[in-house]
Structure formats: structure tokens, C-alpha cells
Amino acid sequence: GETPYIKLITQLYGDRMVIANATGCSSIYGGNLPSTPYTKNGEGLGPAWSNSLFEDNAEFGLGFRLTIDKQQQQARELLTSMNGAVDAGLKEEILNADQSTEPGIFEQRERVAKLKELLEKSDAKEAKMLSSIADYLVRKSVWIFGGDGWAYDIG
């Protein structure tokens, strides 16, 4: 019964989803060959997935969240400091974007794509650095998958 849940959740969150998976039954029901419940969009993009030993999967997933948050913070700081290099209106829209809905996330992706186009035209060190982490300005959703072994619920 878990496989349909994985399919549904990856359809809902798509390529902005990051999954920390525990070794064990979640690896089995998530990898039923020749099919897979992990979906992709029309551009061929889907969730990022990585596997850990089941004993430390909570910490592994927390590490994902902390890393993403730090990268986003760094991207926001760089964007804020780039006076003149980035249109003030675009900067303001990106920094204050409402990403609580799918349309809001879609609009943020469009803004970040415009930002990256602008950054490619610059030789500034900050522009190169921001370009490498600009995708973190689009909200990510971190999920931790595990089974009964990871949850200490065997027996």
C-alpha cells in the first residue's frame, strides 16, 4: 500500500521535492522494477532522492533541510547585495515572493530563470556564485521516507 503514496506525493511536489530514504522496506516498495512510483514532469525532472542506513535517516533528512535552508539564505544575501547588477523590481519580487501555492512557485521559477539570464551576462564573482545557487530561491520540500525498521516498529 505504500507505493501509491510515493507516487502521489511525488506528483504533488515534483522536482522541488528532496527525499531522504532509509535502507529497508521503503527501498523495496519504492523500487518495484520494472516500474517505479517516482514520477517526473514533462521536462523529465522529478524529485531528488538519496539513501541512508535506516538508523540515521532522520539526521540524514535533517541535514538535507539544514543545507537547503543555508543555501537559500546565502542566495538571498547575495541577491540583496547585488545593487545595480540586478533590477531592483526583480530582486524585490524574488525576495518577497509568496510560494505557498503551486502558481506562486511557478511564478518564482520564472523570476529565478530571468535572474539567471541576467547573471550569465556578468563576470562578477558574486554573480557566478549566485547563479550556482539561485535555484534555492525556489521553495524545496524535504521528505524523510522509512519503514518499520527505521521507526523501531518491528514485531
Coordinates of N, CA and C in Angstrom, one line a residue:
G1 N 0.8 -1.2 0.0 CA 0.0 0.0 0.0 C 0.8 1.3 0.0
E2 N 2.1 1.2 0.3 CA 2.9 2.4 0.4 C 3.3 3.0 -1.0
T3 N 3.4 2.2 -2.0 CA 3.8 2.6 -3.3 C 2.9 3.7 -3.9
P4 N 1.6 3.6 -3.8 CA 0.7 4.6 -4.3 C 0.9 6.0 -3.6
Y5 N 1.3 5.9 -2.3 CA 1.5 7.1 -1.6 C 2.8 7.8 -2.1
I6 N 3.8 7.1 -2.5 CA 5.0 7.7 -3.0 C 4.7 8.3 -4.4
K7 N 3.9 7.6 -5.2 CA 3.6 8.2 -6.5 C 2.8 9.5 -6.3
L8 N 1.8 9.5 -5.4 CA 1.0 10.7 -5.2 C 1.8 11.8 -4.7
I9 N 2.7 11.6 -3.7 CA 3.4 12.7 -3.1 C 4.5 13.3 -4.1
T10 N 5.0 12.4 -5.0 CA 6.0 12.9 -6.0 C 5.2 13.6 -7.1
Q11 N 4.0 13.3 -7.4 CA 3.2 14.0 -8.3 C 2.9 15.4 -7.8
L12 N 2.6 15.5 -6.5 CA 2.3 16.8 -5.8 C 3.4 17.7 -5.7
Y13 N 4.6 17.2 -5.4 CA 5.8 18.1 -5.1 C 6.8 18.1 -6.2
G14 N 6.8 17.1 -7.1 CA 7.6 17.0 -8.3 C 9.1 17.3 -8.0
D15 N 9.7 18.1 -8.9 CA 11.1 18.3 -8.9 C 11.6 19.3 -7.9
R16 N 10.7 19.8 -7.0 CA 11.2 20.6 -5.9 C 11.2 19.8 -4.6
M17 N 11.0 18.4 -4.8 CA 10.9 17.5 -3.6 C 12.3 16.9 -3.5
V18 N 12.8 16.8 -2.2 CA 14.0 16.1 -1.9 C 13.7 15.0 -0.9
I19 N 14.1 13.8 -1.2 CA 13.8 12.7 -0.4 C 15.0 12.0 0.3
A20 N 15.0 11.9 1.6 CA 15.9 11.1 2.3 C 15.3 9.8 2.6
N21 N 15.8 8.7 2.1 CA 15.2 7.4 2.2 C 16.0 6.5 3.1
A22 N 15.3 5.7 3.9 CA 16.0 4.8 4.8 C 16.2 3.4 4.1
T23 N 17.3 2.8 4.2 CA 17.5 1.5 3.7 C 16.5 0.5 4.4
G24 N 15.9 -0.3 3.6 CA 14.9 -1.2 4.2 C 13.7 -1.4 3.3
C25 N 12.6 -1.6 3.9 CA 11.4 -1.8 3.1 C 11.0 -0.7 2.2
S26 N 11.3 0.6 2.6 CA 11.0 1.7 1.8 C 11.8 1.7 0.5
S27 N 13.0 1.1 0.5 CA 13.8 0.9 -0.7 C 13.1 -0.1 -1.6
I28 N 12.5 -1.1 -1.0 CA 11.9 -2.2 -1.7 C 10.6 -1.7 -2.4
Y29 N 9.7 -1.2 -1.6 CA 8.4 -0.7 -2.2 C 8.6 0.5 -3.0
G30 N 9.7 1.2 -2.9 CA 10.0 2.3 -3.8 C 10.7 2.0 -5.1
G31 N 11.1 0.7 -5.2 CA 11.9 0.3 -6.4 C 11.4 -1.0 -7.0
N32 N 10.1 -1.1 -7.2 CA 9.4 -2.3 -7.8 C 9.7 -2.3 -9.3
L33 N 10.8 -2.9 -9.7 CA 11.1 -3.0 -11.1 C 10.1 -3.9 -11.8
P34 N 9.6 -3.6 -13.0 CA 10.2 -2.7 -14.0 C 9.5 -1.3 -13.8
S35 N 8.7 -1.1 -12.8 CA 8.1 0.2 -12.7 C 8.6 0.9 -11.5
T36 N 8.4 2.2 -11.4 CA 8.8 3.0 -10.2 C 7.7 4.0 -9.8
P37 N 7.5 4.2 -8.5 CA 6.5 5.2 -8.2 C 6.9 6.6 -8.3
Y38 N 8.2 6.8 -8.4 CA 8.8 8.2 -8.5 C 8.5 8.8 -9.9
T39 N 7.7 9.9 -9.9 CA 7.3 10.4 -11.1 C 8.2 11.6 -11.6
K40 N 8.0 12.0 -12.9 CA 8.7 13.1 -13.4 C 7.7 14.0 -14.2
N41 N 8.1 15.2 -14.4 CA 7.2 16.1 -15.2 C 7.5 16.0 -16.7
G42 N 6.9 16.8 -17.5 CA 7.0 16.8 -18.9 C 8.4 17.1 -19.4
E43 N 9.2 17.8 -18.5 CA 10.6 18.1 -18.9 C 11.6 17.0 -18.4
G44 N 11.0 15.9 -17.9 CA 11.8 14.8 -17.4 C 12.4 15.0 -16.1
L45 N 12.0 16.0 -15.3 CA 12.5 16.3 -14.0 C 11.6 15.7 -12.9
G46 N 12.2 15.2 -11.9 CA 11.5 14.6 -10.7 C 12.2 14.9 -9.4
P47 N 11.8 14.2 -8.4 CA 12.4 14.5 -7.1 C 13.9 14.1 -7.0
A48 N 14.6 14.7 -6.1 CA 16.0 14.3 -5.8 C 15.8 13.2 -4.7
W49 N 16.6 12.1 -4.8 CA 16.4 11.0 -3.9 C 17.8 10.5 -3.5
S50 N 18.0 10.3 -2.2 CA 19.2 9.7 -1.7 C 18.9 8.7 -0.6
N51 N 19.7 7.7 -0.4 CA 19.5 6.7 0.5 C 20.5 6.7 1.7
S52 N 20.1 6.3 2.9 CA 20.9 6.3 4.0 C 20.6 5.0 4.8
L53 N 21.5 4.6 5.7 CA 21.2 3.5 6.6 C 20.0 3.9 7.5
F54 N 19.2 2.9 7.8 CA 17.9 3.3 8.4 C 18.1 3.9 9.8
E55 N 19.2 3.6 10.5 CA 19.4 4.1 11.8 C 19.6 5.6 11.9
D56 N 20.1 6.2 10.8 CA 20.4 7.6 10.9 C 19.6 8.4 9.8
N57 N 18.5 7.9 9.3 CA 17.8 8.6 8.3 C 17.2 9.9 8.8
A58 N 16.8 10.0 10.0 CA 16.2 11.2 10.5 C 17.2 12.3 10.5
E59 N 18.5 12.0 10.9 CA 19.5 13.0 10.9 C 19.9 13.3 9.4
F60 N 19.9 12.3 8.6 CA 20.2 12.5 7.2 C 19.2 13.5 6.5
G61 N 18.0 13.3 6.8 CA 16.9 14.2 6.3 C 17.0 15.6 6.8
L62 N 17.3 15.6 8.1 CA 17.5 17.0 8.8 C 18.7 17.7 8.1
G63 N 19.7 16.9 7.8 CA 20.9 17.5 7.1 C 20.5 18.1 5.7
F64 N 19.6 17.4 5.0 CA 19.1 18.0 3.8 C 18.4 19.3 4.0
R65 N 17.5 19.4 5.0 CA 16.8 20.6 5.3 C 17.7 21.7 5.7
L66 N 18.6 21.5 6.6 CA 19.6 22.5 7.0 C 20.4 23.0 5.9
T67 N 20.9 22.1 5.0 CA 21.7 22.5 3.9 C 20.9 23.4 2.9
I68 N 19.7 23.0 2.6 CA 18.8 23.7 1.7 C 18.5 25.1 2.3
D69 N 18.2 25.2 3.6 CA 18.0 26.5 4.2 C 19.2 27.4 4.2
K70 N 20.4 26.8 4.4 CA 21.6 27.6 4.4 C 21.9 28.1 3.0
Q71 N 21.7 27.3 2.0 CA 21.9 27.7 0.6 C 20.9 28.8 0.2
Q72 N 19.7 28.6 0.6 CA 18.7 29.7 0.4 C 19.1 31.0 1.0
Q73 N 19.5 30.9 2.3 CA 20.0 32.1 3.0 C 21.1 32.8 2.3
Q74 N 22.1 32.0 1.8 CA 23.2 32.6 1.1 C 22.8 33.2 -0.2
A75 N 21.9 32.6 -0.9 CA 21.4 33.1 -2.2 C 20.7 34.4 -1.9
R76 N 19.8 34.5 -0.9 CA 19.1 35.7 -0.6 C 20.1 36.9 -0.2
E77 N 21.1 36.5 0.6 CA 22.1 37.5 1.0 C 22.9 38.1 -0.3
L78 N 23.3 37.2 -1.2 CA 24.0 37.6 -2.4 C 23.1 38.4 -3.2
L79 N 21.8 38.0 -3.4 CA 20.9 38.8 -4.2 C 20.7 40.2 -3.6
T80 N 20.5 40.3 -2.3 CA 20.3 41.6 -1.7 C 21.5 42.5 -1.9
S81 N 22.7 41.9 -1.9 CA 24.0 42.7 -2.0 C 24.3 43.2 -3.4
M82 N 23.6 42.6 -4.4 CA 23.9 42.9 -5.8 C 23.2 44.1 -6.3
N83 N 23.5 45.3 -5.8 CA 22.9 46.5 -6.2 C 23.4 46.9 -7.6
G84 N 22.4 47.3 -8.4 CA 22.7 47.7 -9.8 C 22.9 46.6 -10.8
A85 N 23.4 45.4 -10.3 CA 23.6 44.3 -11.2 C 22.3 43.6 -11.6
V86 N 21.3 43.7 -10.6 CA 20.0 43.0 -10.8 C 19.0 44.1 -10.6
D87 N 18.0 44.1 -11.5 CA 16.9 45.0 -11.5 C 16.2 45.0 -10.1
A88 N 16.1 46.2 -9.5 CA 15.5 46.3 -8.2 C 14.1 45.7 -8.1
G89 N 13.3 45.8 -9.1 CA 12.0 45.3 -9.1 C 12.0 43.7 -9.1
L90 N 12.9 43.1 -9.9 CA 13.0 41.7 -9.9 C 13.5 41.2 -8.6
K91 N 14.5 41.9 -8.1 CA 15.1 41.5 -6.8 C 14.0 41.5 -5.7
E92 N 13.2 42.6 -5.7 CA 12.1 42.7 -4.7 C 11.1 41.6 -4.8
E93 N 10.7 41.3 -6.1 CA 9.8 40.2 -6.3 C 10.3 38.8 -5.9
I94 N 11.5 38.5 -6.1 CA 12.1 37.3 -5.7 C 12.2 37.2 -4.2
L95 N 12.6 38.2 -3.6 CA 12.8 38.1 -2.1 C 11.5 38.1 -1.4
N96 N 10.4 38.7 -1.9 CA 9.1 38.7 -1.2 C 8.1 37.8 -1.9
A97 N 8.5 36.9 -2.7 CA 7.5 36.0 -3.4 C 6.7 35.1 -2.4
D98 N 5.4 35.0 -2.7 CA 4.6 34.1 -2.0 C 4.7 32.7 -2.7
Q99 N 5.3 31.8 -2.0 CA 5.5 30.4 -2.6 C 4.6 29.4 -1.8
S100 N 3.5 29.8 -1.4 CA 2.6 28.9 -0.6 C 1.7 28.1 -1.5
T101 N 1.6 28.4 -2.8 CA 0.8 27.7 -3.7 C 1.6 27.3 -5.0
E102 N 1.1 26.4 -5.7 CA 1.7 26.0 -7.0 C 1.9 27.1 -8.0
P103 N 0.9 28.0 -8.2 CA 1.1 29.1 -9.1 C 2.2 30.0 -8.6
G104 N 2.3 30.2 -7.2 CA 3.3 31.1 -6.7 C 4.7 30.5 -6.9
I105 N 4.8 29.2 -6.8 CA 6.1 28.5 -7.0 C 6.5 28.6 -8.5
F106 N 5.5 28.4 -9.4 CA 5.7 28.5 -10.8 C 6.2 29.9 -11.2
E107 N 5.6 31.0 -10.6 CA 6.0 32.3 -10.9 C 7.4 32.6 -10.3
Q108 N 7.7 32.0 -9.2 CA 9.1 32.2 -8.6 C 10.1 31.5 -9.5
R109 N 9.8 30.4 -10.1 CA 10.7 29.7 -11.0 C 11.0 30.6 -12.3
E110 N 9.9 31.3 -12.7 CA 10.1 32.2 -13.9 C 11.0 33.3 -13.5
R111 N 10.8 33.9 -12.3 CA 11.6 35.0 -11.9 C 13.1 34.6 -11.7
V112 N 13.3 33.4 -11.2 CA 14.7 32.9 -11.0 C 15.3 32.6 -12.3
A113 N 14.5 32.2 -13.3 CA 15.1 31.9 -14.6 C 15.5 33.3 -15.2
K114 N 14.7 34.3 -15.1 CA 15.1 35.7 -15.5 C 16.4 36.1 -14.8
L115 N 16.5 35.9 -13.5 CA 17.7 36.3 -12.7 C 18.9 35.6 -13.3
K116 N 18.8 34.3 -13.5 CA 19.9 33.5 -14.0 C 20.4 34.0 -15.4
E117 N 19.5 34.4 -16.2 CA 19.8 35.0 -17.5 C 20.6 36.3 -17.3
L118 N 20.2 37.1 -16.4 CA 20.9 38.4 -16.1 C 22.3 38.1 -15.5
L119 N 22.4 37.1 -14.7 CA 23.7 36.8 -14.0 C 24.7 36.2 -15.0
E120 N 24.2 35.5 -16.0 CA 25.1 34.9 -17.0 C 25.9 36.0 -17.8
K121 N 25.3 37.2 -17.9 CA 25.9 38.3 -18.6 C 27.0 39.0 -17.8
S122 N 27.1 38.7 -16.5 CA 28.0 39.4 -15.6 C 29.3 38.5 -15.4
D123 N 30.4 39.2 -15.3 CA 31.7 38.5 -14.9 C 32.0 38.6 -13.4
A124 N 31.1 39.3 -12.7 CA 31.4 39.4 -11.3 C 31.4 38.1 -10.5
K125 N 32.3 38.0 -9.6 CA 32.4 36.8 -8.7 C 31.1 36.5 -8.0
E126 N 30.4 37.5 -7.5 CA 29.1 37.3 -6.8 C 28.1 36.8 -7.7
A127 N 28.1 37.3 -9.0 CA 27.1 36.8 -10.0 C 27.3 35.3 -10.3
K128 N 28.5 34.9 -10.4 CA 28.8 33.5 -10.7 C 28.3 32.6 -9.5
M129 N 28.6 33.1 -8.3 CA 28.3 32.4 -7.1 C 26.7 32.3 -6.9
L130 N 26.1 33.4 -7.1 CA 24.6 33.4 -7.0 C 24.0 32.5 -8.1
S131 N 24.5 32.6 -9.3 CA 24.0 31.7 -10.4 C 24.0 30.3 -10.0
S132 N 25.1 29.9 -9.3 CA 25.2 28.4 -8.9 C 24.2 28.0 -7.9
I133 N 23.7 28.9 -7.1 CA 22.7 28.5 -6.0 C 21.4 29.2 -6.2
A134 N 21.1 29.9 -7.3 CA 19.9 30.6 -7.5 C 18.6 29.7 -7.4
D135 N 18.7 28.5 -7.8 CA 17.6 27.6 -7.7 C 17.1 27.4 -6.3
Y136 N 17.9 27.6 -5.3 CA 17.5 27.5 -3.9 C 16.5 28.7 -3.5
L137 N 16.3 29.6 -4.4 CA 15.4 30.7 -4.1 C 13.9 30.2 -4.4
V138 N 13.8 29.0 -5.0 CA 12.5 28.4 -5.2 C 12.4 27.4 -4.1
R139 N 11.2 27.4 -3.4 CA 11.0 26.6 -2.2 C 11.1 25.1 -2.5
K140 N 11.8 24.4 -1.6 CA 12.0 23.0 -1.7 C 11.2 22.3 -0.6
S141 N 10.9 21.1 -0.8 CA 10.1 20.3 0.2 C 10.9 19.0 0.5
V142 N 11.3 18.9 1.7 CA 12.1 17.7 2.2 C 11.2 16.7 2.8
W143 N 11.4 15.5 2.4 CA 10.6 14.3 2.9 C 11.6 13.3 3.4
I144 N 11.2 12.6 4.5 CA 12.0 11.5 5.0 C 11.2 10.2 5.0
F145 N 11.6 9.3 4.1 CA 10.9 8.0 3.9 C 11.6 6.9 4.7
G146 N 10.8 6.1 5.3 CA 11.4 5.0 6.0 C 10.3 4.0 6.3
G147 N 10.7 2.8 6.8 CA 9.7 1.8 7.1 C 9.7 1.4 8.6
D148 N 9.2 0.3 8.9 CA 9.0 -0.1 10.3 C 10.4 -0.3 11.0
G149 N 11.4 -0.7 10.3 CA 12.7 -0.9 10.9 C 13.3 0.5 11.4
W150 N 13.2 1.4 10.5 CA 13.7 2.8 10.9 C 12.8 3.4 12.0
A151 N 11.6 3.1 12.0 CA 10.7 3.6 13.1 C 10.7 2.8 14.3
Y152 N 11.6 1.8 14.4 CA 11.7 0.9 15.6 C 10.3 0.3 15.9
D153 N 9.6 -0.2 14.8 CA 8.3 -0.7 15.0 C 8.2 -2.2 14.5
I154 N 9.3 -2.9 14.5 CA 9.2 -4.3 14.1 C 8.7 -5.2 15.2
G155 N 7.8 -6.0 14.9 CA 7.3 -7.0 15.9 C 6.1 -6.7 16.6

